[in-house]
Every structure is written in structure tokens, then in C-alpha cells.
């Protein structure tokens, strides 16, 4: 079964979702599957793409036999690389001069011409255009507006072109304020999009204008919202489903070699007349009831969607309680299956960190999936899940926000046509997942730092041995377990002369070597610590006839008295060791036992015997 790839800035909403739905239907009719890839970062808000993004990886290229590209979803360089791999490309509503490929557009000329002529029939001569001229579609609509006026003997007035900042309601509102500031020189306006038109209606109404008497308004798109404005919006219907289906059929023909040379394909549009142009209302009781039912269904859908998103958000915000990588939170969604691929440090591939299968009893019981390359993501198992469910397709969204790029999230689901662009559930899931993974990483780093601080507080920074405080804690704990405990106090003889003669760097090398020799000689039979300077402590709590404190002290003395060779020099550093047994000083605490061993060490140093045992006198 062939797989069609789709590259799109977003994966849902009335526009992108409508196109993808048409692609998916046409693909299904031809027995093909669809994998739709979002090329913008997770959580990206609705924006107008003036510069196409350049995806950093060849996503889904191992699966897709060709790609439909929606507007400027990817850079020309990225698309050329796809073509160089032998995969054809079809572009919707955008032209790349660098690429030789078919394009599919809604017929902007037919729809806009019908809108302008309709306003002329209403008697309007001062007709304005308001839209975002940074988009190719809007440029075509504006040019058709000019040509239609000229065809009817009306010379277009440059002062009646009001440029919007974007295709959204805010862009239309801004254009309307410019119109008001100019004294509202037009009697009618053709807006580049319905959202622009809705923004114009709102601002003009708030300014006290009577609509459509003071200003007739026509939009373009035929959104569902157009039937709920006041007055209801006259608009041009662009059949997004048919545009997407046409693009899929052109791509399938290119894949199987039956396609024609690259050409522009246009899908017819039509004018939908309501009251905002000045036509009388034709809404009857039946239509009002239908609109009421539609509003009720939409309100119910929104309530369910908000509840679901709230639950999912809480799940992902509790990432410290349940690992979001396991994708258990997908059970709250409509997704049939999904997987999370995380980039492997230093490697080009993705580790499949989580696999969600709704038929599995729990996330942990879902079959683990092997690593894949970026071009092999999503895994074939996910594509198979989509094929098994009619109407489903595979969606891929980067788990990437700003500079934080964790990997890719794939789900098997249906197209969401209702969400606002940039507010598609999967887009928000991926953004929240990115934040959750960031939080986990920060938490892990903080725990590592906490462990490092704890270790630093309890260990000598030079030798890594327990410091005085930690050693006394270990000794106290050993004494609580029983009386068979001994302490050895180790001092290096005349060590100051080493530092004075050879420098502290050499001295530090010797201290590290002393610590290593203590560890090696003690093995499992004791623990060493650094008391400070050139003084060390040894805890013995596994005493037996073969490992008496005195015998251990003499073995340590033999090891410590061997020559040291720092920086190629041969230096002999001898030691003195004092021994104290807890069993012979039953009233001693840890500090007292150390003092007893210290006293014994000084006796050994004074007598030059190497090792001396404590007197056994209880100390308080």
C-alpha cells in the first residue's frame, strides 16, 4: 500500500484540517495511507509564514512515495532534496519558483470576480479590498478585484487598498481601523479571508456604523462562523476538501507514472450570499433551528474538548509522578495509537521511548518498538494501526519548542476540523510534553547537583575519602551496632617538610596515593577517612582473629612506608598509627574514641614504634 506524505505548518483546523481531510479521503479511495507531518514547532501559535521553515531531518521519507506540501510548509531546499530522492511533490496554494512541480489552488479569480460583480450590482462603485498581501492567495484575490473593477469601467483607487497584518481577525480589525481613520472612503469592502471580514464587522459595528447600509462586507472561505455574524457574512466558499483531494490525486498519478507534466490545477469556488452585502435575509424558521442545533453541537464539543485538554494538561504537569514518555496520558484522547521518538545523543536515530496502543491493558504492556532513523519515523507499526482504522491517519509533530528539541510524537487519529489553527490538540500535547520533559531534565539535574553537594559536604575534595564529620557519623553508627569496633589514627611523619621542599602539588599527589593505598589494603575489612592535613582515620568493625586492629595497622604501615614516586621522584614518607578499641572504652562516644587513637598515635610517633595501642581508659 502506497503512503502519501503531507508537510503542513499545522495539522488541524478548518483550513489545514480541511485540506488534510480531503487528501486522506482521496488516498483511502485509492488504497493509500497518509502520514501528515507538522513542520512548525510544537505549541506554535497561528502565524503567517513569510519564510518557510527548513525541517532539520528528512521525516517519513522512508515511508512516503511522495509529498503534498500545504502552502510554504518547508523550504525549497528541503523540497529539492525530497525530489532528488525520487519522490514527487505537489504544492497547495503556493508556488516555489525553484521547483518544477504541480500546484493546486482554489480558483481565487472566479470567487473574487463573483463577489465584486455582486457588489457592483448592488450599486457600489467605491469598493475597497482589505487583506494580507504577504500571501500568494491574497495577492491573487487583490489582483482579481482590480481586474474586475476595470472590466466594469471602474478604475481601482490605490487609497481603497487596506493591507491587513495577517489573515486573522486581528488583521481585519487593524484594516478596519485604518478605514475609519481615512473617513471610511468606501461603501463596500472585499476581505481576503472570512476572519479578516469578521474583524472588520466587529470594529465598524463598535464604531457605530450601520451594516450593510454604511459598509457592505464580503469575505472569503465560508467558515462556519460566517453564519453567526451580525449581519450574516456573504462570502466565497473555497472547497478545501476538494482542493486536498485534487492534490492527492495529482500526486498519486505522479507516483504511478500516469501524471501529466507539472501544471497549475484550480478548484472552483462559489459566492455564498447572505445579508452583509445588502441582500435581504432569507433565513426561515427551519434554517434558524438548524443553526441553533449547530451551535448546541459546537458548544458540547467545546466543553468536551476543554475537559479533555484539562485532564491531559494535569497528567503532563504531574510528570514527576508518572513518566510522560510512557504515553499513558494518550488514553484520555481519541488517539488509537501513538509513539514517542527521542533523539539519541550523538546518534542520528530516535529511540522509541514510549508506545501507546489502546488495545493494550496498560502503557507498560504495549509492545516495545525498536529504534528508527528520522526518515523511518514513525515506525511501520504505527502506520499499520492507521491502516486498520478507516478514516484514521498518522500525524507527526516535533516535540520541540524553541531550542529544546526532544524528538517526535506520532499519533493515529482522525483530522480535527473544529480546532482553531495552532490550537490543535496534538500541537498542544507536543508542547506540554516538551515542557514536561524539560521539567524532568531540570529535576534530574537538580537531584544530581544535590547528590554532588551532599557528597561534597561529607567527603574530602582531594582524596574522595569521608571527611571528619562523615567519618564520625560512620563511627557512631558502628558503635551503636556493637562494641567490636576499632579506630586507627594515621599520621604521616614530617610531612610538612615534603610540602616545604617539593611544593603542595607534590604533597597533594602523595596524599591521594596514601588514600588509594588505604583503600586497597583495607578492601572490605574497613573504611578510611581523612581527618585533615596529613592525618587519616580508619574504621574497623569486622574484627576477628585474622583482622585484629593491631595486625591491620601493621599491614597498613607496611603499605604506607613504601616509596612514593610523584613526578618521577622517589620519596619515602613514613607513618605512625594509633589504635583504639571501643570495647575497651565502653563509655566513649565516637569523638572520644578518635581522641584515644590520636593519643596512641602520638605515643607511637614519640617512641618511633610505628604502631601503638590505646590505654583503654574510658573517656567522656
Coordinates of C-alpha atoms in Angstrom, one line a residue:
X1 CA 0.0 0.0 0.0
X2 CA 1.4 3.4 -1.0
X3 CA 1.9 6.0 1.6
X4 CA 1.4 9.7 0.9
X5 CA 3.3 12.2 3.0
X6 CA 1.9 15.6 3.9
X7 CA 4.0 18.5 5.0
X8 CA 1.9 21.2 6.7
X9 CA 2.6 24.1 9.1
X10 CA -0.3 22.8 11.2
X11 CA -2.4 19.6 11.3
X12 CA -5.9 20.7 12.0
X13 CA -8.5 23.4 12.0
X14 CA -10.9 24.4 9.2
X15 CA -8.1 25.2 6.7
X16 CA -5.2 22.8 7.2
X17 CA -7.5 20.2 8.6
X18 CA -9.9 20.5 5.7
X19 CA -7.1 20.1 3.2
X20 CA -5.7 17.1 5.0
X21 CA -9.1 15.5 5.3
X22 CA -9.5 15.8 1.5
X23 CA -6.1 14.3 1.0
X24 CA -6.8 11.4 3.3
X25 CA -10.2 10.6 1.7
X26 CA -8.7 10.6 -1.8
X27 CA -5.8 8.5 -0.6
X28 CA -8.2 6.0 1.1
X29 CA -10.2 5.7 -2.1
X30 CA -7.0 4.7 -3.9
X31 CA -6.0 2.3 -1.2
X32 CA -3.2 4.5 0.1
X33 CA -2.3 5.6 3.6
X34 CA -1.3 9.1 4.8
X35 CA 1.3 10.4 7.2
X36 CA 0.9 14.1 8.0
X37 CA 4.0 16.0 9.4
X38 CA 3.8 19.3 11.1
X39 CA 6.8 21.4 10.2
X40 CA 6.5 24.1 12.8
X41 CA 7.5 23.7 16.4
X42 CA 5.0 22.3 19.0
X43 CA 2.8 24.9 20.5
X44 CA 3.4 27.4 17.7
X45 CA 0.6 30.0 17.6
X46 CA -1.2 30.8 14.4
X47 CA 1.1 32.9 12.3
X48 CA 1.6 33.9 8.7
X49 CA 4.6 32.1 7.2
X50 CA 6.7 34.7 5.3
X51 CA 9.7 32.4 5.4
X52 CA 9.2 28.7 5.1
X53 CA 10.8 26.5 7.8
X54 CA 13.6 24.1 7.0
X55 CA 12.9 20.9 8.9
X56 CA 16.3 19.6 10.2
X57 CA 15.5 15.9 9.3
X58 CA 14.1 14.0 6.3
X59 CA 10.9 13.0 8.1
X60 CA 8.9 10.0 6.9
X61 CA 10.9 9.8 3.7
X62 CA 11.4 6.0 4.1
X63 CA 7.6 5.5 4.0
X64 CA 6.2 8.2 1.7
X65 CA 6.2 7.6 -2.0
X66 CA 5.6 11.4 -2.5
X67 CA 4.5 14.5 -0.6
X68 CA 1.7 17.0 -0.7
X69 CA 3.1 20.4 0.6
X70 CA 0.5 22.8 2.1
X71 CA 1.4 26.4 1.4
X72 CA 5.1 27.1 2.2
X73 CA 5.4 24.4 4.9
X74 CA 9.0 23.7 4.1
X75 CA 11.9 25.4 2.3
X76 CA 12.6 25.0 -1.3
X77 CA 16.0 23.4 -0.4
X78 CA 14.3 20.7 1.7
X79 CA 11.8 20.0 -1.0
X80 CA 14.5 19.7 -3.7
X81 CA 16.2 17.1 -1.5
X82 CA 12.9 15.1 -1.4
X83 CA 12.6 15.4 -5.2
X84 CA 16.3 14.3 -5.6
X85 CA 15.4 11.1 -3.7
X86 CA 12.9 10.3 -6.5
X87 CA 9.7 11.4 -4.6
X88 CA 7.3 13.7 -6.5
X89 CA 5.8 16.8 -4.8
X90 CA 2.5 18.6 -5.2
X91 CA 2.1 22.1 -3.6
X92 CA -1.2 23.6 -2.5
X93 CA -1.7 27.3 -2.6
X94 CA 1.9 28.3 -3.0
X95 CA 4.5 28.5 -5.8
X96 CA 8.2 27.7 -5.5
X97 CA 9.9 29.2 -8.5
X98 CA 12.9 26.9 -7.8
X99 CA 10.8 23.7 -8.1
X100 CA 9.3 22.0 -11.1
X101 CA 6.2 20.5 -9.6
X102 CA 2.4 20.6 -10.0
X103 CA 0.4 23.1 -7.9
X104 CA -3.3 23.1 -6.7
X105 CA -5.1 26.3 -5.9
X106 CA -8.7 27.3 -5.2
X107 CA -9.9 29.3 -8.1
X108 CA -9.4 32.7 -6.5
X109 CA -10.4 34.6 -9.7
X110 CA -13.8 33.1 -10.1
X111 CA -14.8 33.6 -6.5
X112 CA -13.5 37.2 -6.1
X113 CA -14.9 38.2 -9.5
X114 CA -18.3 37.0 -8.5
X115 CA -18.1 38.9 -5.2
X116 CA -17.0 42.2 -6.8
X117 CA -19.7 41.9 -9.5
X118 CA -22.3 41.2 -6.9
X119 CA -21.4 44.4 -5.1
X120 CA -21.5 46.4 -8.3
X121 CA -25.0 45.1 -9.0
X122 CA -25.9 46.5 -5.6
X123 CA -24.8 49.9 -7.0
X124 CA -21.4 50.1 -5.3
X125 CA -18.6 52.0 -7.1
X126 CA -16.3 52.7 -4.1
X127 CA -15.3 49.1 -3.4
X128 CA -12.3 48.5 -1.1
X129 CA -10.1 45.5 -0.7
X130 CA -8.7 44.5 2.8
X131 CA -6.3 41.6 3.2
X132 CA -2.8 40.2 4.0
X133 CA -0.8 40.8 0.8
X134 CA 2.1 38.8 2.1
X135 CA 0.3 35.6 1.0
X136 CA 0.1 34.5 -2.6
X137 CA -3.6 33.7 -2.4
X138 CA -4.3 37.2 -1.2
X139 CA -2.2 38.7 -3.9
X140 CA -4.3 36.8 -6.5
X141 CA -7.5 37.9 -4.9
X142 CA -6.5 41.5 -4.8
X143 CA -5.4 41.5 -8.4
X144 CA -8.7 39.8 -9.5
X145 CA -10.5 42.6 -7.5
X146 CA -8.6 45.2 -9.6
X147 CA -9.2 43.5 -12.9
X148 CA -12.9 43.0 -12.2
X149 CA -13.4 46.7 -11.4
X150 CA -11.6 47.7 -14.6
X151 CA -13.8 45.3 -16.6
X152 CA -16.8 47.2 -15.4
X153 CA -15.3 50.6 -16.1
X154 CA -14.2 51.4 -12.6
X155 CA -10.6 52.5 -12.1
X156 CA -9.2 50.9 -8.9
X157 CA -8.3 53.5 -6.3
X158 CA -5.0 52.8 -4.5
X159 CA -6.4 54.5 -1.5
X160 CA -9.0 51.8 -1.2
X161 CA -6.5 49.0 -0.7
X162 CA -6.2 48.4 3.1
X163 CA -3.4 45.9 4.0
X164 CA -4.0 43.6 6.9
X165 CA -1.2 42.4 9.2
X166 CA -2.3 38.8 8.8
X167 CA -5.1 36.6 7.7
X168 CA -6.7 36.5 11.2
X169 CA -9.5 38.5 12.8
X170 CA -6.9 40.9 14.4
X171 CA -5.6 41.7 10.9
X172 CA -9.1 42.6 9.7
X173 CA -9.7 44.7 12.8
X174 CA -6.5 46.7 12.1
X175 CA -7.6 47.2 8.5
X176 CA -11.0 48.5 9.7
X177 CA -9.4 51.0 12.0
X178 CA -7.3 52.3 9.1
X179 CA -10.5 52.5 7.0
X180 CA -12.2 54.6 9.8
X181 CA -9.1 56.8 10.1
X182 CA -9.4 57.6 6.4
X183 CA -13.0 58.6 6.8
X184 CA -14.4 55.3 5.6
X185 CA -14.0 56.2 1.9
X186 CA -15.6 53.0 0.6
X187 CA -19.2 51.8 0.6
X188 CA -18.2 48.2 0.4
X189 CA -15.2 46.0 1.1
X190 CA -14.0 42.6 -0.1
X191 CA -11.9 41.0 2.6
X192 CA -9.2 38.5 1.9
X193 CA -10.5 36.0 4.4
X194 CA -13.6 35.4 6.5
X195 CA -11.5 36.1 9.6
X196 CA -10.4 39.5 8.2
X197 CA -14.1 40.2 7.4
X198 CA -15.2 39.3 10.9
X199 CA -12.6 41.6 12.3
X200 CA -13.9 44.4 10.0
X201 CA -17.6 43.8 11.0
X202 CA -16.7 44.0 14.7
X203 CA -14.7 47.2 14.6
X204 CA -17.1 49.0 12.3
X205 CA -20.1 48.0 14.4
X206 CA -18.3 49.2 17.6
X207 CA -17.7 52.5 15.8
X208 CA -21.4 53.0 15.3
X209 CA -21.6 52.1 11.6
X210 CA -24.8 50.5 10.2
X211 CA -24.0 47.4 8.3
X212 CA -24.5 46.8 5.5
X213 CA -26.0 50.3 4.9
X214 CA -22.8 52.2 5.7
X215 CA -20.5 49.4 4.5
X216 CA -21.2 46.2 2.7
X217 CA -18.7 43.4 3.6
X218 CA -17.8 40.2 1.7
X219 CA -15.4 37.6 3.0
X220 CA -13.6 34.6 1.5
X221 CA -13.6 31.0 2.9
X222 CA -17.2 30.3 4.2
X223 CA -16.2 29.5 7.7
X224 CA -18.9 28.2 10.0
X225 CA -18.6 31.4 11.9
X226 CA -19.8 33.3 8.8
X227 CA -23.4 32.2 9.6
X228 CA -23.3 33.6 13.1
X229 CA -22.1 37.1 12.5
X230 CA -24.4 40.1 12.6
X231 CA -25.2 40.6 9.8
X232 CA -24.5 37.2 8.5
X233 CA -21.5 37.2 6.2
X234 CA -21.6 36.9 2.5
X235 CA -18.5 35.0 1.4
X236 CA -16.8 33.0 -1.2
X237 CA -16.7 29.3 -0.5
X238 CA -13.4 27.6 -1.2
X239 CA -13.9 23.8 -1.2
X240 CA -10.8 22.8 0.9
X241 CA -11.8 19.2 0.8
X242 CA -11.8 19.2 -3.0
X243 CA -8.5 21.1 -3.1
X244 CA -6.9 18.5 -0.9
X245 CA -8.4 15.6 -2.8
X246 CA -7.2 17.1 -6.1
X247 CA -3.7 17.4 -4.7
X248 CA -3.8 13.8 -3.6
X249 CA -5.0 12.5 -7.0
X250 CA -2.3 14.5 -8.8
X251 CA 0.3 13.1 -6.5
X252 CA -0.9 9.5 -6.9
X253 CA -0.8 9.9 -10.7
X254 CA 2.8 11.2 -10.4
X255 CA 3.8 8.3 -8.3
X256 CA 2.4 5.6 -10.6
X257 CA 3.8 7.4 -13.7
X258 CA 0.4 8.3 -15.3
X259 CA 0.5 12.0 -14.4
X260 CA 0.8 14.9 -16.9
X261 CA 3.7 17.4 -17.0
X262 CA 3.7 19.8 -14.0
X263 CA 0.8 22.3 -14.2
X264 CA -1.4 24.5 -12.1
X265 CA -4.7 22.9 -11.1
X266 CA -7.6 25.0 -9.9
X267 CA -10.7 24.0 -8.0
X268 CA -13.9 26.1 -8.5
X269 CA -15.1 28.5 -5.8
X270 CA -18.6 30.0 -5.4
X271 CA -20.2 33.0 -3.9
X272 CA -22.5 32.3 -0.9
X273 CA -24.9 35.2 -0.5
X274 CA -26.1 36.3 3.0
X275 CA -27.0 39.7 4.4
X276 CA -23.7 41.5 4.9
X277 CA -23.6 42.5 1.2
X278 CA -27.1 44.2 1.4
X279 CA -29.2 41.2 0.2
X280 CA -32.4 40.6 2.3
X281 CA -32.4 37.8 4.8
X282 CA -33.6 34.5 3.5
X283 CA -33.4 32.7 6.8
X284 CA -36.5 30.8 7.6
X285 CA -37.6 29.0 10.8
X286 CA -36.1 25.8 9.6
X287 CA -32.7 27.4 9.0
X288 CA -32.8 29.1 12.4
X289 CA -33.5 25.7 14.0
X290 CA -30.6 24.1 12.1
X291 CA -28.3 26.9 13.2
X292 CA -29.4 26.5 16.8
X293 CA -28.7 22.8 16.7
X294 CA -25.3 23.5 15.1
X295 CA -24.4 26.0 17.9
X296 CA -25.5 23.4 20.5
X297 CA -23.3 20.7 19.0
X298 CA -20.4 23.1 18.9
X299 CA -20.8 24.2 22.5
X300 CA -21.0 20.5 23.6
X301 CA -17.9 19.7 21.5
X302 CA -16.0 22.7 23.1
X303 CA -17.0 21.6 26.6
X304 CA -15.7 18.0 26.0
X305 CA -12.6 19.3 24.3
X306 CA -11.8 21.7 27.2
X307 CA -12.4 18.9 29.8
X308 CA -10.1 16.5 27.9
X309 CA -7.4 19.1 27.4
X310 CA -7.6 20.0 31.1
X311 CA -7.1 16.4 32.2
X312 CA -4.3 15.8 29.7
X313 CA -2.6 19.0 30.9
X314 CA -2.7 17.9 34.5
X315 CA -1.3 14.5 33.6
X316 CA 1.6 16.1 31.8
X317 CA 2.2 18.6 34.6
X318 CA 2.4 15.7 37.0
X319 CA 5.4 14.3 35.1
X320 CA 7.3 13.9 38.4
X321 CA 4.7 11.3 39.4
X322 CA 4.2 9.4 36.2
X323 CA 6.7 9.3 33.3
X324 CA 5.1 11.1 30.3
X325 CA 7.4 9.2 28.0
X326 CA 5.2 6.1 28.5
X327 CA 2.3 8.0 26.8
X328 CA -0.3 6.8 29.4
X329 CA -1.9 10.2 29.1
X330 CA -3.0 9.4 25.5
X331 CA -5.8 7.2 27.0
X332 CA -7.6 10.5 27.7
X333 CA -7.6 11.3 24.0
X334 CA -9.3 9.9 20.9
X335 CA -5.9 8.5 19.5
X336 CA -5.9 4.9 18.6
X337 CA -2.1 4.5 18.9
X338 CA 1.0 6.6 19.2
X339 CA 4.7 6.6 19.9
X340 CA 7.4 9.0 21.2
X341 CA 10.8 9.0 19.5
X342 CA 13.6 10.8 21.4
X343 CA 16.8 11.8 19.8
X344 CA 19.8 9.6 20.8
X345 CA 22.7 11.8 21.9
X346 CA 25.5 11.7 19.3
X347 CA 23.4 9.4 17.0
X348 CA 21.1 10.3 14.0
X349 CA 18.3 7.9 15.1
X350 CA 15.4 8.0 17.5
X351 CA 14.9 5.8 20.5
X352 CA 11.2 4.8 20.8
X353 CA 10.8 5.8 24.4
X354 CA 7.1 5.2 24.6
X355 CA 4.5 3.2 22.6
X356 CA 0.7 3.7 23.2
X357 CA -1.7 1.0 22.0
X358 CA -5.3 1.5 23.0
X359 CA -5.8 -2.3 22.9
X360 CA -3.1 -2.8 25.5
X361 CA -4.1 -3.1 29.1
X362 CA -1.5 -0.5 30.2
X363 CA 1.2 1.6 28.7
X364 CA 3.8 -0.8 30.1
X365 CA 2.2 -3.8 28.3
X366 CA 2.4 -2.1 24.8
X367 CA 4.9 -3.9 22.6
X368 CA 8.3 -2.1 22.7
X369 CA 9.4 -0.7 19.3
X370 CA 13.0 -0.7 18.0
X371 CA 14.9 2.5 17.3
X372 CA 14.4 4.1 13.9
X373 CA 16.0 6.8 11.8
X374 CA 14.4 10.2 11.3
X375 CA 13.4 9.2 7.8
X376 CA 12.0 5.9 9.2
X377 CA 9.8 7.7 11.7
X378 CA 7.0 6.9 12.5
X379 CA 7.6 3.2 12.8
X380 CA 5.7 0.9 10.4
X381 CA 3.7 -0.5 13.4
X382 CA 2.1 2.9 13.8
X383 CA 1.3 3.2 10.1
X384 CA -0.3 -0.3 10.3
X385 CA -2.5 0.9 13.1
X386 CA -3.7 3.8 10.9
X387 CA -4.4 1.4 8.0
X388 CA -6.5 -0.8 10.3
X389 CA -8.9 2.0 11.2
X390 CA -10.9 3.6 8.3
X391 CA -10.8 7.4 8.5
X392 CA -7.6 7.4 10.6
X393 CA -4.2 8.7 9.5
X394 CA -0.8 9.1 11.2
X395 CA 0.2 12.6 12.5
X396 CA 3.7 13.6 13.4
X397 CA 4.6 16.7 15.4
X398 CA 8.0 17.8 16.6
X399 CA 8.5 17.7 20.4
X400 CA 10.4 20.9 20.0
X401 CA 9.9 24.4 21.5
X402 CA 12.5 27.0 20.7
X403 CA 15.9 25.5 21.2
X404 CA 14.6 22.4 23.1
X405 CA 14.3 19.6 20.6
X406 CA 13.5 16.3 22.2
X407 CA 12.2 14.3 19.3
X408 CA 8.9 13.5 17.5
X409 CA 5.4 12.5 18.6
X410 CA 3.3 10.3 16.3
X411 CA -0.4 9.5 16.9
X412 CA -3.0 7.7 14.9
X413 CA -6.2 9.7 14.9
X414 CA -8.8 11.5 12.8
X415 CA -8.5 15.0 11.5
X416 CA -9.7 17.7 13.9
X417 CA -11.6 20.2 11.7
X418 CA -13.0 22.3 14.5
X419 CA -10.0 23.5 16.5
X420 CA -8.6 26.9 15.9
X421 CA -5.4 26.9 13.8
X422 CA -2.4 26.4 16.1
X423 CA -4.7 25.1 18.8
X424 CA -5.0 21.5 17.5
X425 CA -4.9 19.1 20.4
X426 CA -1.8 17.2 19.1
X427 CA 0.1 20.6 18.8
X428 CA -0.7 21.4 22.4
X429 CA 0.1 17.8 23.6
X430 CA 3.5 18.0 22.0
X431 CA 4.2 21.5 23.5
X432 CA 3.1 20.3 27.0
X433 CA 5.2 17.1 26.5
X434 CA 8.2 19.3 25.7
X435 CA 7.7 21.2 28.9
X436 CA 7.3 18.0 30.9
X437 CA 10.5 16.5 29.5
X438 CA 12.3 19.8 30.2
X439 CA 11.0 19.7 33.8
X440 CA 12.2 16.1 34.2
X441 CA 15.6 17.1 32.9
X442 CA 15.8 20.0 35.3
X443 CA 14.7 17.8 38.2
X444 CA 17.2 15.2 37.3
X445 CA 20.0 17.8 37.1
X446 CA 18.9 19.3 40.5
X447 CA 19.0 15.8 42.0
X448 CA 22.4 15.2 40.6
X449 CA 23.6 18.5 42.0
X450 CA 22.0 17.7 45.3
X451 CA 23.9 14.4 45.4
X452 CA 27.1 16.2 44.5
X453 CA 26.6 18.8 47.2
X454 CA 25.8 16.1 49.7
X455 CA 28.9 14.1 48.7
X456 CA 31.0 17.3 48.8
X457 CA 29.7 18.0 52.3
X458 CA 30.6 14.5 53.5
X459 CA 33.8 13.8 51.6
X460 CA 37.2 15.2 51.3
X461 CA 37.5 17.0 48.0
X462 CA 41.2 15.9 47.4
X463 CA 41.1 12.2 48.2
X464 CA 37.4 11.4 48.0
X465 CA 37.5 9.8 51.4
X466 CA 34.9 10.6 54.1
X467 CA 35.8 13.8 55.8
X468 CA 36.0 14.2 59.6
X469 CA 32.3 14.9 60.1
X470 CA 31.1 12.0 57.9
X471 CA 33.7 9.6 59.5
X472 CA 32.5 10.4 63.0
X473 CA 28.9 9.7 61.8
X474 CA 30.0 6.3 60.4
X475 CA 31.9 5.5 63.6
X476 CA 28.9 6.5 65.8
X477 CA 26.6 4.2 63.7
X478 CA 29.1 1.3 64.0
X479 CA 29.4 1.8 67.8
X480 CA 25.6 1.6 68.1
X481 CA 25.6 -1.8 66.3
X482 CA 28.1 -3.3 68.8
X483 CA 31.3 -2.9 70.8
X484 CA 33.6 -4.7 68.4
X485 CA 34.8 -1.5 66.7
X486 CA 38.3 0.0 66.5
X487 CA 39.8 3.2 65.1
X488 CA 43.2 3.7 63.7
X489 CA 44.6 7.2 63.7
X490 CA 47.2 7.5 60.9
X491 CA 49.7 10.4 60.7
X492 CA 52.4 11.0 58.1
X493 CA 55.7 11.8 59.8
X494 CA 57.5 15.0 58.8
X495 CA 55.0 15.7 56.0
X496 CA 55.4 19.4 56.3
X497 CA 59.0 19.1 55.0
X498 CA 57.6 17.5 51.8
X499 CA 55.4 20.5 51.2
X500 CA 58.1 22.9 52.0
X501 CA 60.7 21.2 49.9
X502 CA 58.8 20.0 46.9
X503 CA 55.6 22.1 46.9
X504 CA 52.0 21.5 47.7
X505 CA 51.3 19.8 44.3
X506 CA 53.7 17.0 45.1
X507 CA 52.3 16.9 48.7
X508 CA 48.8 16.5 47.3
X509 CA 49.9 13.7 45.0
X510 CA 51.3 11.8 48.0
X511 CA 48.1 12.4 50.0
X512 CA 46.0 11.0 47.1
X513 CA 48.4 8.0 46.9
X514 CA 48.1 7.4 50.7
X515 CA 44.3 7.4 50.4
X516 CA 44.5 4.9 47.5
X517 CA 46.8 2.6 49.4
X518 CA 44.5 2.7 52.4
X519 CA 41.5 1.7 50.3
X520 CA 43.4 -1.0 48.5
X521 CA 44.8 -2.6 51.7
X522 CA 41.6 -2.4 53.7
X523 CA 39.3 -3.8 51.0
X524 CA 36.1 -5.0 52.6
X525 CA 37.6 -5.0 56.1
X526 CA 37.4 -1.4 56.9
X527 CA 36.8 2.2 55.8
X528 CA 39.3 5.1 55.7
X529 CA 38.6 8.8 56.2
X530 CA 40.7 12.0 56.1
X531 CA 40.8 13.8 59.4
X532 CA 42.6 16.8 58.0
X533 CA 46.0 17.8 56.7
X534 CA 48.2 14.7 56.7
X535 CA 46.1 12.8 59.2
X536 CA 43.8 9.9 58.3
X537 CA 41.4 7.7 60.2
X538 CA 40.4 4.0 59.7
X539 CA 37.2 2.4 60.9
X540 CA 37.3 -1.4 61.6
X541 CA 34.0 -3.0 62.6
X542 CA 34.6 -6.6 61.3
X543 CA 37.2 -7.8 63.8
X544 CA 38.3 -11.4 64.0
X545 CA 41.4 -13.3 64.8
X546 CA 42.9 -12.7 61.3
X547 CA 41.9 -9.0 61.2
X548 CA 42.8 -7.6 64.6
X549 CA 43.3 -3.8 64.8
X550 CA 47.0 -4.2 65.6
X551 CA 47.6 -6.6 62.7
X552 CA 45.7 -4.4 60.3
X553 CA 47.6 -1.3 61.5
X554 CA 51.0 -3.1 60.7
X555 CA 49.8 -4.1 57.3
X556 CA 48.8 -0.5 56.6
X557 CA 52.1 0.8 57.9
X558 CA 54.0 -1.5 55.6
X559 CA 51.9 -0.3 52.6
X560 CA 52.3 3.4 53.5
X561 CA 56.0 3.2 54.1
X562 CA 56.7 2.1 50.5
X563 CA 58.4 4.8 48.4
X564 CA 56.2 7.3 46.5
X565 CA 57.1 8.5 43.0
X566 CA 55.4 11.8 42.3
X567 CA 56.6 13.4 39.1
X568 CA 59.4 10.8 38.7
X569 CA 60.9 11.5 42.1
X570 CA 61.3 8.7 44.7
X571 CA 60.2 9.9 48.1
X572 CA 59.8 7.9 51.3
X573 CA 57.1 9.1 53.7
X574 CA 56.7 7.0 56.9
X575 CA 53.6 6.9 59.1
X576 CA 52.6 6.5 62.7
X577 CA 49.4 4.7 63.7
X578 CA 47.5 4.8 66.9
X579 CA 44.9 2.1 67.8
X580 CA 41.8 2.4 70.0
X581 CA 39.1 -0.2 70.6
X582 CA 35.6 0.7 71.5
X583 CA 35.2 -2.5 73.5
X584 CA 37.9 -1.4 75.9
X585 CA 36.5 2.1 76.4
X586 CA 32.7 1.3 76.9
X587 CA 31.7 4.8 77.9
X588 CA 33.4 6.5 74.9
X589 CA 31.5 8.3 72.1
X590 CA 32.8 8.4 68.6
X591 CA 34.8 11.6 69.2
X592 CA 36.3 10.2 72.4
X593 CA 37.4 7.0 70.7
X594 CA 39.1 9.1 68.0
X595 CA 40.9 11.1 70.7
X596 CA 42.1 7.9 72.3
X597 CA 43.5 6.7 68.9
X598 CA 45.1 10.2 68.5
X599 CA 46.8 9.9 71.8
X600 CA 48.1 6.4 70.9
X601 CA 49.4 7.8 67.6
X602 CA 51.5 10.5 69.3
X603 CA 52.9 7.8 71.6
X604 CA 53.9 5.8 68.5
X605 CA 55.5 8.9 66.9
X606 CA 57.4 9.7 70.1
X607 CA 58.6 6.2 70.6
X608 CA 59.2 5.6 66.8
X609 CA 57.5 2.3 67.1
X610 CA 55.1 2.8 64.1
X611 CA 52.1 1.4 65.9
X612 CA 50.8 1.9 69.5
X613 CA 47.5 0.7 71.1
X614 CA 45.4 2.9 73.3
X615 CA 45.5 2.5 77.1
X616 CA 41.8 1.6 77.2
X617 CA 41.0 4.3 79.8
X618 CA 37.3 5.4 79.4
X619 CA 37.0 9.0 78.1
X620 CA 33.9 11.3 78.3

